Amino acid sequence: MTPAVAGPAGFRIASLLTAALLGSAGCANMNHAQSGALMGTAVGTIAGAAIGSDSGHGGAGALIGGLTGAMAGGVLGDSADAREERDIAMAQRDGAIAQAQYISQQQQGLNNFDLIRLTQSGVSDDVIVNMIATRGGNFDLNTDAIIALKSNGVTDRVIVAAQQAPKVILPTSAVAAPPQPGVVVMQQQPAVVVAPAPVVWGGYWGPPPRHYHRHPPYRGGVDVMFGF
């Protein structure tokens, strides 16, 4: 049986447990399910202790209330996690769609070079203006660019249509940062110098040998010499 904890003692236990759970629920690395379970446990513990203390079973009430609150909080937290994951997936999908539309418009849109090429190929102004209206484009229409268009035969009507054409603008939510080039660190290998072996010419390079005179051993006695 669960020991009964009644009166102020039961509330003290429930308060300490609640304080610990509320402190843990503030951790930033928890998802909604974990945080909800802890919050539900804390609230259920307080409520269970309050209800159980009337009948002298504050400890049992706190335990039952904590378990019930944990289950309820976990269910609510799971729903919040699922909703958050769904929102992220929808945002990623919308960004991918906008990126694909931008790429498609960029491929179909006209530019200054297209206007010059169409004009010099003999295409009428009506056709060029209609292409600008239906396909749009990204035109460089500063002073030097307009002078270059006029120098290449583009008419004022076509230039005005280009000025009034809808620009292809990429939504800010779909802008993807260009990939950064990888940094390759080349580690220089230490140079290896192979020195040739020393060349030794024939001959003796040590100190000159000492000369020793060989004499017959001395045997003693008297030497007799005769001369004629």
PDB file of C-alpha atoms in Angstrom:
ATOM      1  CA  MET A   1       0.000   0.000   0.000  1.00  0.00           C
ATOM      2  CA  THR A   2       1.102   3.553  -0.615  1.00  0.00           C
ATOM      3  CA  PRO A   3       1.940   5.337   2.610  1.00  0.00           C
ATOM      4  CA  ALA A   4      -0.489   8.092   3.447  1.00  0.00           C
ATOM      5  CA  VAL A   5       0.888  11.583   3.672  1.00  0.00           C
ATOM      6  CA  ALA A   6      -1.668  13.997   4.999  1.00  0.00           C
ATOM      7  CA  GLY A   7      -1.855  17.632   5.872  1.00  0.00           C
ATOM      8  CA  PRO A   8       1.039  20.036   5.432  1.00  0.00           C
ATOM      9  CA  ALA A   9       3.543  17.229   4.914  1.00  0.00           C
ATOM     10  CA  GLY A  10       1.743  16.076   1.768  1.00  0.00           C
ATOM     11  CA  PHE A  11       1.683  19.580   0.398  1.00  0.00           C
ATOM     12  CA  ARG A  12       5.383  20.035   1.154  1.00  0.00           C
ATOM     13  CA  ILE A  13       6.245  16.887  -0.799  1.00  0.00           C
ATOM     14  CA  ALA A  14       4.016  17.928  -3.665  1.00  0.00           C
ATOM     15  CA  SER A  15       5.488  21.440  -3.676  1.00  0.00           C
ATOM     16  CA  LEU A  16       9.077  20.182  -3.773  1.00  0.00           C
ATOM     17  CA  LEU A  17       8.272  17.745  -6.567  1.00  0.00           C
ATOM     18  CA  THR A  18       6.438  20.451  -8.509  1.00  0.00           C
ATOM     19  CA  ALA A  19       9.325  22.900  -8.184  1.00  0.00           C
ATOM     20  CA  ALA A  20      11.767  20.300  -9.487  1.00  0.00           C
ATOM     21  CA  LEU A  21       9.526  19.413 -12.425  1.00  0.00           C
ATOM     22  CA  LEU A  22       8.871  23.029 -13.359  1.00  0.00           C
ATOM     23  CA  GLY A  23      12.602  23.713 -13.318  1.00  0.00           C
ATOM     24  CA  SER A  24      13.215  20.781 -15.635  1.00  0.00           C
ATOM     25  CA  ALA A  25      10.392  21.831 -17.966  1.00  0.00           C
ATOM     26  CA  GLY A  26      12.274  25.009 -18.837  1.00  0.00           C
ATOM     27  CA  CYS A  27      15.127  23.159 -20.557  1.00  0.00           C
ATOM     28  CA  ALA A  28      15.633  24.440 -24.101  1.00  0.00           C
ATOM     29  CA  ASN A  29      16.467  21.027 -25.547  1.00  0.00           C
ATOM     30  CA  MET A  30      13.056  19.527 -24.733  1.00  0.00           C
ATOM     31  CA  ASN A  31      10.329  19.096 -27.307  1.00  0.00           C
ATOM     32  CA  HIS A  32       6.684  19.892 -26.638  1.00  0.00           C
ATOM     33  CA  ALA A  33       5.837  16.322 -25.624  1.00  0.00           C
ATOM     34  CA  GLN A  34       8.546  16.182 -22.959  1.00  0.00           C
ATOM     35  CA  SER A  35       7.793  19.655 -21.644  1.00  0.00           C
ATOM     36  CA  GLY A  36       4.054  18.941 -21.616  1.00  0.00           C
ATOM     37  CA  ALA A  37       4.550  15.717 -19.701  1.00  0.00           C
ATOM     38  CA  LEU A  38       6.586  17.495 -17.035  1.00  0.00           C
ATOM     39  CA  MET A  39       4.128  20.349 -16.759  1.00  0.00           C
ATOM     40  CA  GLY A  40       1.223  17.896 -16.544  1.00  0.00           C
ATOM     41  CA  THR A  41       3.022  15.950 -13.847  1.00  0.00           C
ATOM     42  CA  ALA A  42       3.568  19.115 -11.823  1.00  0.00           C
ATOM     43  CA  VAL A  43      -0.022  20.297 -12.100  1.00  0.00           C
ATOM     44  CA  GLY A  44      -1.407  16.811 -11.486  1.00  0.00           C
ATOM     45  CA  THR A  45       0.773  16.364  -8.424  1.00  0.00           C
ATOM     46  CA  ILE A  46      -0.516  19.573  -6.849  1.00  0.00           C
ATOM     47  CA  ALA A  47      -4.129  18.766  -7.680  1.00  0.00           C
ATOM     48  CA  GLY A  48      -3.842  15.160  -6.496  1.00  0.00           C
ATOM     49  CA  ALA A  49      -2.216  16.181  -3.224  1.00  0.00           C
ATOM     50  CA  ALA A  50      -4.931  18.742  -2.578  1.00  0.00           C
ATOM     51  CA  ILE A  51      -7.723  16.267  -3.286  1.00  0.00           C
ATOM     52  CA  GLY A  52      -6.114  13.387  -1.393  1.00  0.00           C
ATOM     53  CA  SER A  53      -5.322  15.473   1.673  1.00  0.00           C
ATOM     54  CA  ASP A  54      -9.030  15.772   2.480  1.00  0.00           C
ATOM     55  CA  SER A  55      -9.220  12.020   3.044  1.00  0.00           C
ATOM     56  CA  GLY A  56      -5.754  11.665   4.557  1.00  0.00           C
ATOM     57  CA  HIS A  57      -4.152  10.261   1.401  1.00  0.00           C
ATOM     58  CA  GLY A  58      -2.159  13.236   0.182  1.00  0.00           C
ATOM     59  CA  GLY A  59       0.808  11.133  -0.968  1.00  0.00           C
ATOM     60  CA  ALA A  60      -1.320   8.712  -2.964  1.00  0.00           C
ATOM     61  CA  GLY A  61      -3.297  11.593  -4.450  1.00  0.00           C
ATOM     62  CA  ALA A  62      -0.110  13.350  -5.498  1.00  0.00           C
ATOM     63  CA  LEU A  63       1.198  10.169  -7.141  1.00  0.00           C
ATOM     64  CA  ILE A  64      -2.037   9.466  -9.017  1.00  0.00           C
ATOM     65  CA  GLY A  65      -2.411  13.104 -10.034  1.00  0.00           C
ATOM     66  CA  GLY A  66       1.180  13.239 -11.263  1.00  0.00           C
ATOM     67  CA  LEU A  67       0.780  10.144 -13.446  1.00  0.00           C
ATOM     68  CA  THR A  68      -2.502  11.393 -14.874  1.00  0.00           C
ATOM     69  CA  GLY A  69      -1.050  14.828 -15.573  1.00  0.00           C
ATOM     70  CA  ALA A  70       2.019  13.322 -17.248  1.00  0.00           C
ATOM     71  CA  MET A  71      -0.127  11.342 -19.674  1.00  0.00           C
ATOM     72  CA  ALA A  72      -2.376  14.297 -20.462  1.00  0.00           C
ATOM     73  CA  GLY A  73       0.544  16.675 -20.903  1.00  0.00           C
ATOM     74  CA  GLY A  74       2.384  14.214 -23.133  1.00  0.00           C
ATOM     75  CA  VAL A  75      -0.632  13.881 -25.427  1.00  0.00           C
ATOM     76  CA  LEU A  76      -0.986  17.642 -25.732  1.00  0.00           C
ATOM     77  CA  GLY A  77       2.745  18.013 -26.326  1.00  0.00           C
ATOM     78  CA  ASP A  78       2.691  15.404 -29.096  1.00  0.00           C
ATOM     79  CA  SER A  79      -0.018  17.388 -30.856  1.00  0.00           C
ATOM     80  CA  ALA A  80       2.071  20.551 -30.620  1.00  0.00           C
ATOM     81  CA  ASP A  81       5.142  18.755 -31.998  1.00  0.00           C
ATOM     82  CA  ALA A  82       3.148  17.353 -34.914  1.00  0.00           C
ATOM     83  CA  ARG A  83       1.711  20.783 -35.697  1.00  0.00           C
ATOM     84  CA  GLU A  84       5.166  22.377 -35.609  1.00  0.00           C
ATOM     85  CA  GLU A  85       6.660  19.718 -37.884  1.00  0.00           C
ATOM     86  CA  ARG A  86       3.750  20.159 -40.302  1.00  0.00           C
ATOM     87  CA  ASP A  87       4.286  23.933 -40.416  1.00  0.00           C
ATOM     88  CA  ILE A  88       7.989  23.469 -41.145  1.00  0.00           C
ATOM     89  CA  ALA A  89       7.259  20.963 -43.912  1.00  0.00           C
ATOM     90  CA  MET A  90       4.698  23.303 -45.506  1.00  0.00           C
ATOM     91  CA  ALA A  91       7.133  26.225 -45.386  1.00  0.00           C
ATOM     92  CA  GLN A  92       9.830  24.126 -47.046  1.00  0.00           C
ATOM     93  CA  ARG A  93       7.354  23.000 -49.705  1.00  0.00           C
ATOM     94  CA  ASP A  94       6.264  26.573 -50.440  1.00  0.00           C
ATOM     95  CA  GLY A  95       9.889  27.657 -50.707  1.00  0.00           C
ATOM     96  CA  ALA A  96      10.680  24.848 -53.143  1.00  0.00           C
ATOM     97  CA  ILE A  97       7.658  25.758 -55.301  1.00  0.00           C
ATOM     98  CA  ALA A  98       8.646  29.437 -55.375  1.00  0.00           C
ATOM     99  CA  GLN A  99      12.221  28.508 -56.277  1.00  0.00           C
ATOM    100  CA  ALA A 100      11.033  26.308 -59.146  1.00  0.00           C
ATOM    101  CA  GLN A 101       8.738  29.049 -60.449  1.00  0.00           C
ATOM    102  CA  TYR A 102      11.554  31.569 -60.336  1.00  0.00           C
ATOM    103  CA  ILE A 103      13.903  29.282 -62.254  1.00  0.00           C
ATOM    104  CA  SER A 104      11.212  28.640 -64.854  1.00  0.00           C
ATOM    105  CA  GLN A 105      10.555  32.361 -65.300  1.00  0.00           C
ATOM    106  CA  GLN A 106      14.249  33.091 -65.526  1.00  0.00           C
ATOM    107  CA  GLN A 107      14.613  30.544 -68.309  1.00  0.00           C
ATOM    108  CA  GLN A 108      11.615  31.926 -70.238  1.00  0.00           C
ATOM    109  CA  GLY A 109      12.162  35.651 -69.645  1.00  0.00           C
ATOM    110  CA  LEU A 110      13.811  37.949 -72.196  1.00  0.00           C
ATOM    111  CA  ASN A 111      16.884  40.124 -71.810  1.00  0.00           C
ATOM    112  CA  ASN A 112      18.643  42.890 -73.756  1.00  0.00           C
ATOM    113  CA  PHE A 113      20.470  40.449 -75.996  1.00  0.00           C
ATOM    114  CA  ASP A 114      17.158  38.804 -76.958  1.00  0.00           C
ATOM    115  CA  LEU A 115      15.721  42.177 -78.009  1.00  0.00           C
ATOM    116  CA  ILE A 116      18.734  42.916 -80.215  1.00  0.00           C
ATOM    117  CA  ARG A 117      18.736  39.446 -81.729  1.00  0.00           C
ATOM    118  CA  LEU A 118      14.995  39.531 -82.493  1.00  0.00           C
ATOM    119  CA  THR A 119      15.259  43.009 -84.037  1.00  0.00           C
ATOM    120  CA  GLN A 120      18.237  42.174 -86.235  1.00  0.00           C
ATOM    121  CA  SER A 121      16.510  38.961 -87.338  1.00  0.00           C
ATOM    122  CA  GLY A 122      13.628  40.992 -88.795  1.00  0.00           C
ATOM    123  CA  VAL A 123      10.969  40.181 -86.178  1.00  0.00           C
ATOM    124  CA  SER A 124       8.311  42.912 -86.083  1.00  0.00           C
ATOM    125  CA  ASP A 125       7.772  45.213 -83.122  1.00  0.00           C
ATOM    126  CA  ASP A 126       4.293  43.773 -82.523  1.00  0.00           C
ATOM    127  CA  VAL A 127       5.695  40.288 -82.039  1.00  0.00           C
ATOM    128  CA  ILE A 128       8.530  41.484 -79.790  1.00  0.00           C
ATOM    129  CA  VAL A 129       6.167  43.574 -77.647  1.00  0.00           C
ATOM    130  CA  ASN A 130       3.808  40.612 -77.274  1.00  0.00           C
ATOM    131  CA  MET A 131       6.694  38.361 -76.222  1.00  0.00           C
ATOM    132  CA  ILE A 132       7.724  40.908 -73.603  1.00  0.00           C
ATOM    133  CA  ALA A 133       4.151  41.090 -72.266  1.00  0.00           C
ATOM    134  CA  THR A 134       3.663  37.324 -72.073  1.00  0.00           C
ATOM    135  CA  ARG A 135       7.102  36.159 -71.002  1.00  0.00           C
ATOM    136  CA  GLY A 136       8.406  39.104 -69.028  1.00  0.00           C
ATOM    137  CA  GLY A 137      12.097  39.474 -68.501  1.00  0.00           C
ATOM    138  CA  ASN A 138      14.994  41.093 -66.721  1.00  0.00           C
ATOM    139  CA  PHE A 139      16.210  44.039 -68.766  1.00  0.00           C
ATOM    140  CA  ASP A 140      19.124  46.344 -68.125  1.00  0.00           C
ATOM    141  CA  LEU A 141      17.611  49.744 -68.949  1.00  0.00           C
ATOM    142  CA  ASN A 142      20.098  52.256 -67.641  1.00  0.00           C
ATOM    143  CA  THR A 143      21.369  55.069 -69.887  1.00  0.00           C
ATOM    144  CA  ASP A 144      24.225  53.143 -71.486  1.00  0.00           C
ATOM    145  CA  ALA A 145      22.050  50.061 -72.025  1.00  0.00           C
ATOM    146  CA  ILE A 146      19.326  52.065 -73.814  1.00  0.00           C
ATOM    147  CA  ILE A 147      21.942  53.714 -76.046  1.00  0.00           C
ATOM    148  CA  ALA A 148      23.301  50.254 -76.897  1.00  0.00           C
ATOM    149  CA  LEU A 149      19.794  48.998 -77.749  1.00  0.00           C
ATOM    150  CA  LYS A 150      19.170  51.970 -80.037  1.00  0.00           C
ATOM    151  CA  SER A 151      22.563  51.523 -81.696  1.00  0.00           C
ATOM    152  CA  ASN A 152      21.604  47.938 -82.537  1.00  0.00           C
ATOM    153  CA  GLY A 153      18.278  48.897 -84.138  1.00  0.00           C
ATOM    154  CA  VAL A 154      15.818  48.306 -81.271  1.00  0.00           C
ATOM    155  CA  THR A 155      12.899  50.737 -81.626  1.00  0.00           C
ATOM    156  CA  ASP A 156      11.534  53.084 -78.994  1.00  0.00           C
ATOM    157  CA  ARG A 157       8.299  51.101 -78.854  1.00  0.00           C
ATOM    158  CA  VAL A 158      10.137  47.923 -77.912  1.00  0.00           C
ATOM    159  CA  ILE A 159      12.250  49.772 -75.334  1.00  0.00           C
ATOM    160  CA  VAL A 160       9.124  51.273 -73.729  1.00  0.00           C
ATOM    161  CA  ALA A 161       7.526  47.817 -73.618  1.00  0.00           C
ATOM    162  CA  ALA A 162      10.651  46.505 -71.896  1.00  0.00           C
ATOM    163  CA  GLN A 163      10.448  49.342 -69.359  1.00  0.00           C
ATOM    164  CA  GLN A 164       6.828  48.447 -68.593  1.00  0.00           C
ATOM    165  CA  ALA A 165       7.371  44.685 -68.495  1.00  0.00           C
ATOM    166  CA  PRO A 166       6.858  42.840 -65.201  1.00  0.00           C
ATOM    167  CA  LYS A 167      10.150  42.010 -63.610  1.00  0.00           C
ATOM    168  CA  VAL A 168      10.946  38.504 -62.452  1.00  0.00           C
ATOM    169  CA  ILE A 169      11.618  38.845 -58.727  1.00  0.00           C
ATOM    170  CA  LEU A 170      12.501  35.949 -56.497  1.00  0.00           C
ATOM    171  CA  PRO A 171      10.499  35.917 -53.241  1.00  0.00           C
ATOM    172  CA  THR A 172      12.699  36.545 -50.229  1.00  0.00           C
ATOM    173  CA  SER A 173      11.440  33.373 -48.533  1.00  0.00           C
ATOM    174  CA  ALA A 174      12.767  31.273 -51.389  1.00  0.00           C
ATOM    175  CA  VAL A 175      16.201  32.838 -51.688  1.00  0.00           C
ATOM    176  CA  ALA A 176      18.817  30.175 -51.227  1.00  0.00           C
ATOM    177  CA  ALA A 177      22.336  31.158 -50.326  1.00  0.00           C
ATOM    178  CA  PRO A 178      24.828  30.136 -52.994  1.00  0.00           C
ATOM    179  CA  PRO A 179      27.031  27.250 -51.950  1.00  0.00           C
ATOM    180  CA  GLN A 180      30.338  28.382 -50.643  1.00  0.00           C
ATOM    181  CA  PRO A 181      33.387  26.963 -52.355  1.00  0.00           C
ATOM    182  CA  GLY A 182      35.186  24.385 -50.323  1.00  0.00           C
ATOM    183  CA  VAL A 183      38.510  25.358 -48.862  1.00  0.00           C
ATOM    184  CA  VAL A 184      41.201  22.889 -49.712  1.00  0.00           C
ATOM    185  CA  VAL A 185      44.265  23.111 -47.540  1.00  0.00           C
ATOM    186  CA  MET A 186      47.308  21.795 -49.311  1.00  0.00           C
ATOM    187  CA  GLN A 187      49.870  20.589 -46.840  1.00  0.00           C
ATOM    188  CA  GLN A 188      53.341  21.024 -48.206  1.00  0.00           C
ATOM    189  CA  GLN A 189      55.421  17.925 -47.873  1.00  0.00           C
ATOM    190  CA  PRO A 190      58.914  18.443 -46.463  1.00  0.00           C
ATOM    191  CA  ALA A 191      61.615  18.469 -49.085  1.00  0.00           C
ATOM    192  CA  VAL A 192      63.818  15.405 -49.137  1.00  0.00           C
ATOM    193  CA  VAL A 193      67.406  16.049 -50.231  1.00  0.00           C
ATOM    194  CA  VAL A 194      69.339  12.978 -51.238  1.00  0.00           C
ATOM    195  CA  ALA A 195      73.026  13.744 -50.845  1.00  0.00           C
ATOM    196  CA  PRO A 196      75.446  11.706 -52.959  1.00  0.00           C
ATOM    197  CA  ALA A 197      77.662   9.305 -51.130  1.00  0.00           C
ATOM    198  CA  PRO A 198      81.214  10.618 -50.589  1.00  0.00           C
ATOM    199  CA  VAL A 199      83.668   9.504 -53.235  1.00  0.00           C
ATOM    200  CA  VAL A 200      86.826   7.957 -51.759  1.00  0.00           C
ATOM    201  CA  TRP A 201      89.789   7.596 -54.078  1.00  0.00           C
ATOM    202  CA  GLY A 202      92.326   4.808 -53.628  1.00  0.00           C
ATOM    203  CA  GLY A 203      95.154   5.310 -51.218  1.00  0.00           C
ATOM    204  CA  TYR A 204      95.772   5.484 -47.540  1.00  0.00           C
ATOM    205  CA  TRP A 205      94.522   8.669 -45.902  1.00  0.00           C
ATOM    206  CA  GLY A 206      95.750   7.990 -42.401  1.00  0.00           C
ATOM    207  CA  PRO A 207      99.074   9.103 -40.876  1.00  0.00           C
ATOM    208  CA  PRO A 208     102.186   7.965 -42.783  1.00  0.00           C
ATOM    209  CA  PRO A 209     103.477   4.582 -41.611  1.00  0.00           C
ATOM    210  CA  ARG A 210     106.613   4.610 -39.516  1.00  0.00           C
ATOM    211  CA  HIS A 211     109.689   2.790 -40.841  1.00  0.00           C
ATOM    212  CA  TYR A 212     111.358   0.284 -38.561  1.00  0.00           C
ATOM    213  CA  HIS A 213     114.927  -1.036 -39.349  1.00  0.00           C
ATOM    214  CA  ARG A 214     115.310  -4.693 -38.772  1.00  0.00           C
ATOM    215  CA  HIS A 215     118.662  -5.714 -37.081  1.00  0.00           C
ATOM    216  CA  PRO A 216     119.836  -9.202 -36.321  1.00  0.00           C
ATOM    217  CA  PRO A 217     119.496 -10.049 -32.715  1.00  0.00           C
ATOM    218  CA  TYR A 218     122.531  -9.485 -30.492  1.00  0.00           C
ATOM    219  CA  ARG A 219     124.036 -12.809 -29.328  1.00  0.00           C
ATOM    220  CA  GLY A 220     126.904 -11.619 -27.153  1.00  0.00           C
ATOM    221  CA  GLY A 221     130.521 -12.904 -27.282  1.00  0.00           C
ATOM    222  CA  VAL A 222     133.578 -11.538 -29.070  1.00  0.00           C
ATOM    223  CA  ASP A 223     133.636 -10.992 -32.781  1.00  0.00           C
ATOM    224  CA  VAL A 224     137.024 -11.880 -34.414  1.00  0.00           C
ATOM    225  CA  MET A 225     137.742 -10.236 -37.721  1.00  0.00           C
ATOM    226  CA  PHE A 226     140.728 -11.110 -39.937  1.00  0.00           C
ATOM    227  CA  GLY A 227     142.004  -8.778 -42.561  1.00  0.00           C
ATOM    228  CA  PHE A 228     144.400  -9.535 -45.364  1.00  0.00           C
TER     229      PHE A 228
END
